[in-house]
Coordinates of N, CA and C in Angstrom, one line a residue:
X1 N 0.8 -1.2 0.0 CA 0.0 0.0 0.0 C 0.9 1.2 0.0
X2 N 0.5 2.2 -0.8 CA 1.2 3.5 -0.8 C 0.3 4.5 -1.3
X3 N -0.3 5.3 -0.4 CA -1.2 6.4 -0.8 C -2.6 6.0 -1.1
X4 N -3.4 6.9 -1.3 CA -4.8 6.7 -1.7 C -5.7 6.8 -0.5
X5 N -7.0 6.4 -0.7 CA -8.0 6.5 0.3 C -8.2 5.2 1.0
X6 N -8.2 5.2 2.3 CA -8.4 4.0 3.1 C -9.6 4.1 4.0
X7 N -10.4 3.1 4.0 CA -11.5 3.0 4.9 C -11.0 2.1 6.1
X8 N -10.8 2.8 7.3 CA -10.2 2.1 8.4 C -11.4 1.9 9.4
X9 N -11.8 0.6 9.5 CA -13.0 0.3 10.4 C -12.4 -0.1 11.7
X10 N -12.9 0.5 12.8 CA -12.4 0.2 14.2 C -11.1 1.0 14.5
X11 N -11.1 2.3 14.1 CA -9.9 3.1 14.3 C -9.6 3.5 15.7
X12 N -10.6 3.4 16.6 CA -10.3 4.0 17.9 C -9.7 3.0 18.9
X13 N -9.6 1.7 18.6 CA -9.0 0.7 19.5 C -7.5 0.8 19.4
X14 N -6.9 -0.1 20.1 CA -5.4 -0.1 20.2 C -4.8 -0.4 18.8
X15 N -5.1 -1.4 18.2 CA -4.6 -1.7 16.8 C -5.1 -0.7 15.8
X16 N -6.3 -0.3 15.9 CA -6.9 0.7 14.9 C -6.2 2.0 15.0
X17 N -6.0 2.5 16.3 CA -5.3 3.8 16.4 C -3.9 3.8 16.0
X18 N -3.2 2.7 16.2 CA -1.8 2.6 15.7 C -1.8 2.5 14.2
X19 N -2.8 1.8 13.6 CA -2.9 1.8 12.2 C -3.1 3.1 11.6
X20 N -4.0 3.9 12.2 CA -4.4 5.3 11.8 C -3.1 6.1 11.8
X21 N -2.3 6.0 12.9 CA -1.1 6.8 13.0 C -0.1 6.5 11.8
X22 N 0.1 5.2 11.5 CA 1.0 4.9 10.5 C 0.5 5.3 9.1
X23 N -0.8 5.1 8.9 CA -1.4 5.5 7.6 C -1.3 7.0 7.3
X24 N -1.6 7.8 8.4 CA -1.5 9.2 8.2 C 0.0 9.7 8.0
X25 N 0.9 9.1 8.7 CA 2.3 9.4 8.6 C 2.8 9.1 7.1
X26 N 2.2 8.1 6.5 CA 2.6 7.7 5.2 C 1.8 8.4 4.1
X27 N 0.9 9.3 4.5 CA 0.2 10.2 3.5 C -1.1 9.7 3.0
X28 N -1.6 8.7 3.6 CA -3.0 8.1 3.2 C -4.1 9.1 3.6
X29 N -5.2 9.1 2.9 CA -6.4 9.8 3.3 C -7.2 8.8 4.1
X30 N -7.3 8.9 5.4 CA -7.9 7.9 6.2 C -9.4 8.3 6.5
X31 N -10.3 7.5 6.2 CA -11.7 7.6 6.5 C -12.0 6.6 7.6
X32 N -12.1 7.1 8.8 CA -12.1 6.2 10.0 C -13.5 6.0 10.5
X33 N -13.7 4.8 11.1 CA -14.9 4.6 11.9 C -14.5 4.3 13.3
X34 N -15.3 4.8 14.2 CA -15.1 4.5 15.7 C -16.3 3.8 16.2
X35 N -16.2 3.1 17.3 CA -17.3 2.2 17.8 C -18.5 2.9 18.3
X36 N -18.3 4.1 18.9 CA -19.5 4.7 19.5 C -19.4 6.2 19.4
X37 N -20.5 6.9 19.3 CA -20.6 8.3 19.1 C -19.8 9.1 20.2
X38 N -19.9 8.6 21.5 CA -19.2 9.3 22.5 C -17.7 9.3 22.4
X39 N -17.2 8.4 21.5 CA -15.7 8.4 21.3 C -15.3 9.2 20.1
X40 N -16.2 9.7 19.4 CA -15.9 10.3 18.1 C -15.1 11.6 18.3
X41 N -15.6 12.5 19.2 CA -14.9 13.8 19.4 C -13.4 13.6 19.8
X42 N -13.2 12.7 20.7 CA -11.8 12.5 21.2 C -11.0 12.0 20.0
X43 N -11.5 11.0 19.2 CA -10.8 10.5 18.1 C -10.4 11.7 17.1
X44 N -11.4 12.5 16.8 CA -11.2 13.6 15.9 C -10.1 14.6 16.4
X45 N -10.1 14.8 17.7 CA -9.0 15.6 18.3 C -7.6 15.0 18.3
X46 N -7.6 13.7 18.5 CA -6.4 12.9 18.5 C -5.8 12.7 17.1
X47 N -6.7 12.7 16.1 CA -6.3 12.4 14.7 C -6.9 13.4 13.7
X48 N -6.5 14.7 13.9 CA -7.1 15.7 13.0 C -6.8 15.6 11.6
X49 N -5.8 14.7 11.2 CA -5.4 14.5 9.8 C -6.3 13.6 9.1
X50 N -7.3 12.9 9.8 CA -8.2 12.0 9.1 C -9.1 12.8 8.1
X51 N -9.3 12.2 7.0 CA -10.2 12.8 6.0 C -11.7 12.9 6.5
X52 N -12.0 11.8 7.3 CA -13.4 11.8 7.9 C -13.3 10.8 9.1
X53 N -14.3 11.0 10.0 CA -14.4 10.0 11.1 C -15.9 9.9 11.4
X54 N -16.4 8.7 11.5 CA -17.8 8.4 11.7 C -18.0 7.4 12.8
X55 N -19.0 7.5 13.6 CA -19.3 6.5 14.6 C -20.2 5.4 13.9
X56 N -19.8 4.2 13.9 CA -20.5 3.1 13.3 C -20.6 2.0 14.3
X57 N -21.8 1.6 14.7 CA -22.1 0.5 15.6 C -22.2 -0.8 14.8
X58 N -21.1 -1.6 14.8 CA -21.1 -2.8 13.9 C -22.0 -3.9 14.5
X59 N -22.5 -3.7 15.7 CA -23.4 -4.8 16.2 C -24.8 -4.7 15.6
X60 N -25.1 -3.6 14.9 CA -26.4 -3.4 14.2 C -26.1 -3.4 12.7
X61 N -26.1 -4.6 12.2 CA -25.7 -4.8 10.8 C -26.4 -4.0 9.7
X62 N -27.7 -3.8 9.9 CA -28.4 -3.1 8.8 C -28.0 -1.6 8.8
X63 N -27.9 -1.0 10.0 CA -27.5 0.4 10.1 C -26.0 0.6 9.7
X64 N -25.2 -0.3 10.2 CA -23.8 -0.3 9.9 C -23.5 -0.3 8.4
X65 N -24.2 -1.2 7.7 CA -24.1 -1.3 6.3 C -24.4 0.0 5.6
X66 N -25.5 0.6 6.0 CA -25.9 1.9 5.4 C -24.9 2.9 5.6
X67 N -24.4 3.0 6.9 CA -23.3 4.0 7.2 C -22.1 3.8 6.4
X68 N -21.6 2.5 6.3 CA -20.4 2.2 5.6 C -20.6 2.6 4.1
X69 N -21.7 2.3 3.5 CA -22.0 2.6 2.1 C -21.9 4.1 1.9
X70 N -22.5 4.9 2.9 CA -22.4 6.3 2.8 C -21.0 6.9 2.8
X71 N -20.2 6.3 3.7 CA -18.8 6.7 3.8 C -18.1 6.5 2.5
X72 N -18.3 5.3 1.9 CA -17.6 4.9 0.7 C -18.1 5.8 -0.5
X73 N -19.4 6.1 -0.5 CA -19.9 7.0 -1.5 C -19.4 8.4 -1.5
X74 N -19.0 8.8 -0.3 CA -18.4 10.2 -0.1 C -16.9 10.3 -0.5
X75 N -16.3 9.1 -0.7 CA -14.9 9.1 -1.1 C -14.7 9.2 -2.6
X76 N -13.7 9.9 -3.0 CA -13.4 10.0 -4.5 C -13.1 8.6 -5.1
X77 N -12.3 7.8 -4.3 CA -12.1 6.4 -4.7 C -11.9 5.6 -3.4
X78 N -12.1 4.3 -3.5 CA -11.8 3.4 -2.3 C -10.7 2.6 -2.8
X79 N -9.5 2.8 -2.2 CA -8.3 2.1 -2.6 C -8.0 1.0 -1.7
X80 N -8.3 1.1 -0.4 CA -7.9 0.1 0.6 C -9.0 0.0 1.7
X81 N -9.2 -1.2 2.2 CA -10.1 -1.3 3.4 C -9.3 -2.1 4.4
X82 N -9.2 -1.6 5.6 CA -8.6 -2.3 6.8 C -9.6 -2.4 7.9
X83 N -9.8 -3.6 8.4 CA -10.7 -3.8 9.5 C -10.0 -4.1 10.8
X84 N -10.1 -3.3 11.8 CA -9.4 -3.5 13.1 C -10.5 -3.6 14.2
X85 N -11.7 -3.7 13.8 CA -12.8 -3.8 14.8 C -12.9 -5.1 15.4
X86 N -13.3 -5.1 16.7 CA -13.5 -6.4 17.4 C -14.3 -6.1 18.6
X87 N -15.0 -7.1 19.1 CA -15.7 -7.0 20.4 C -15.1 -8.0 21.3
X88 N -14.9 -7.6 22.6 CA -14.3 -8.5 23.5 C -15.0 -8.3 24.9
X89 N -15.1 -9.4 25.6 CA -15.7 -9.3 27.0 C -14.7 -9.9 27.9
X90 N -14.8 -9.5 29.2 CA -13.8 -9.9 30.2 C -14.4 -10.9 31.1
X91 N -14.8 -12.0 30.6 CA -15.3 -13.2 31.4 C -15.0 -14.4 30.6
X92 N -14.9 -15.5 31.3 CA -14.7 -16.8 30.6 C -15.9 -17.1 29.7
X93 N -15.5 -17.6 28.6 CA -16.5 -17.9 27.5 C -17.7 -18.7 28.0
X94 N -17.5 -19.7 28.9 CA -18.6 -20.5 29.4 C -19.5 -19.7 30.3
X95 N -19.2 -18.5 30.7 CA -20.0 -17.7 31.6 C -20.8 -16.7 30.8
X96 N -20.6 -16.6 29.5 CA -21.3 -15.6 28.7 C -22.6 -16.2 28.2
X97 N -23.6 -15.3 28.0 CA -24.8 -15.7 27.4 C -24.7 -16.1 26.0
X98 N -25.6 -16.8 25.4 CA -25.6 -17.1 24.0 C -25.7 -15.9 23.2
X99 N -26.5 -14.9 23.6 CA -26.7 -13.7 22.9 C -25.3 -12.9 22.8
X100 N -24.6 -12.9 23.9 CA -23.3 -12.1 23.9 C -22.3 -12.9 23.0
X101 N -22.3 -14.2 23.1 CA -21.4 -14.9 22.2 C -21.7 -14.7 20.8
X102 N -23.0 -14.7 20.4 CA -23.4 -14.4 19.0 C -22.9 -13.1 18.6
X103 N -23.1 -12.0 19.4 CA -22.7 -10.7 19.1 C -21.2 -10.6 18.9
X104 N -20.5 -11.3 19.7 CA -19.0 -11.3 19.6 C -18.6 -11.9 18.3
X105 N -19.2 -13.0 17.9 CA -18.8 -13.6 16.7 C -19.3 -12.9 15.4
X106 N -20.4 -12.2 15.5 CA -21.0 -11.5 14.3 C -20.2 -10.3 14.0
X107 N -19.7 -9.6 15.0 CA -18.9 -8.4 14.7 C -17.6 -8.8 14.2

């Protein structure tokens, strides 16, 4: 990869934020998604070089798909997609509900 427009899904986590930093340093136009609206302003302050930043809740597939399509439609070109999004819970798997396990696997 060298230059162009990047859709970076899950940009506010540890791996995602490190990826955003490297992409911006290398001159990419980063169109980032963050997991929740309350994290959006901090992300924008921390990464002012991003071409765009949007809160996208990946646990709601229908809404997320519409939001991602809108982000892509706003870009002049889509050159790269990097997905760093994940869901994790801090309990042993056998103690999680079926609904929570399903959500974890679907995201």
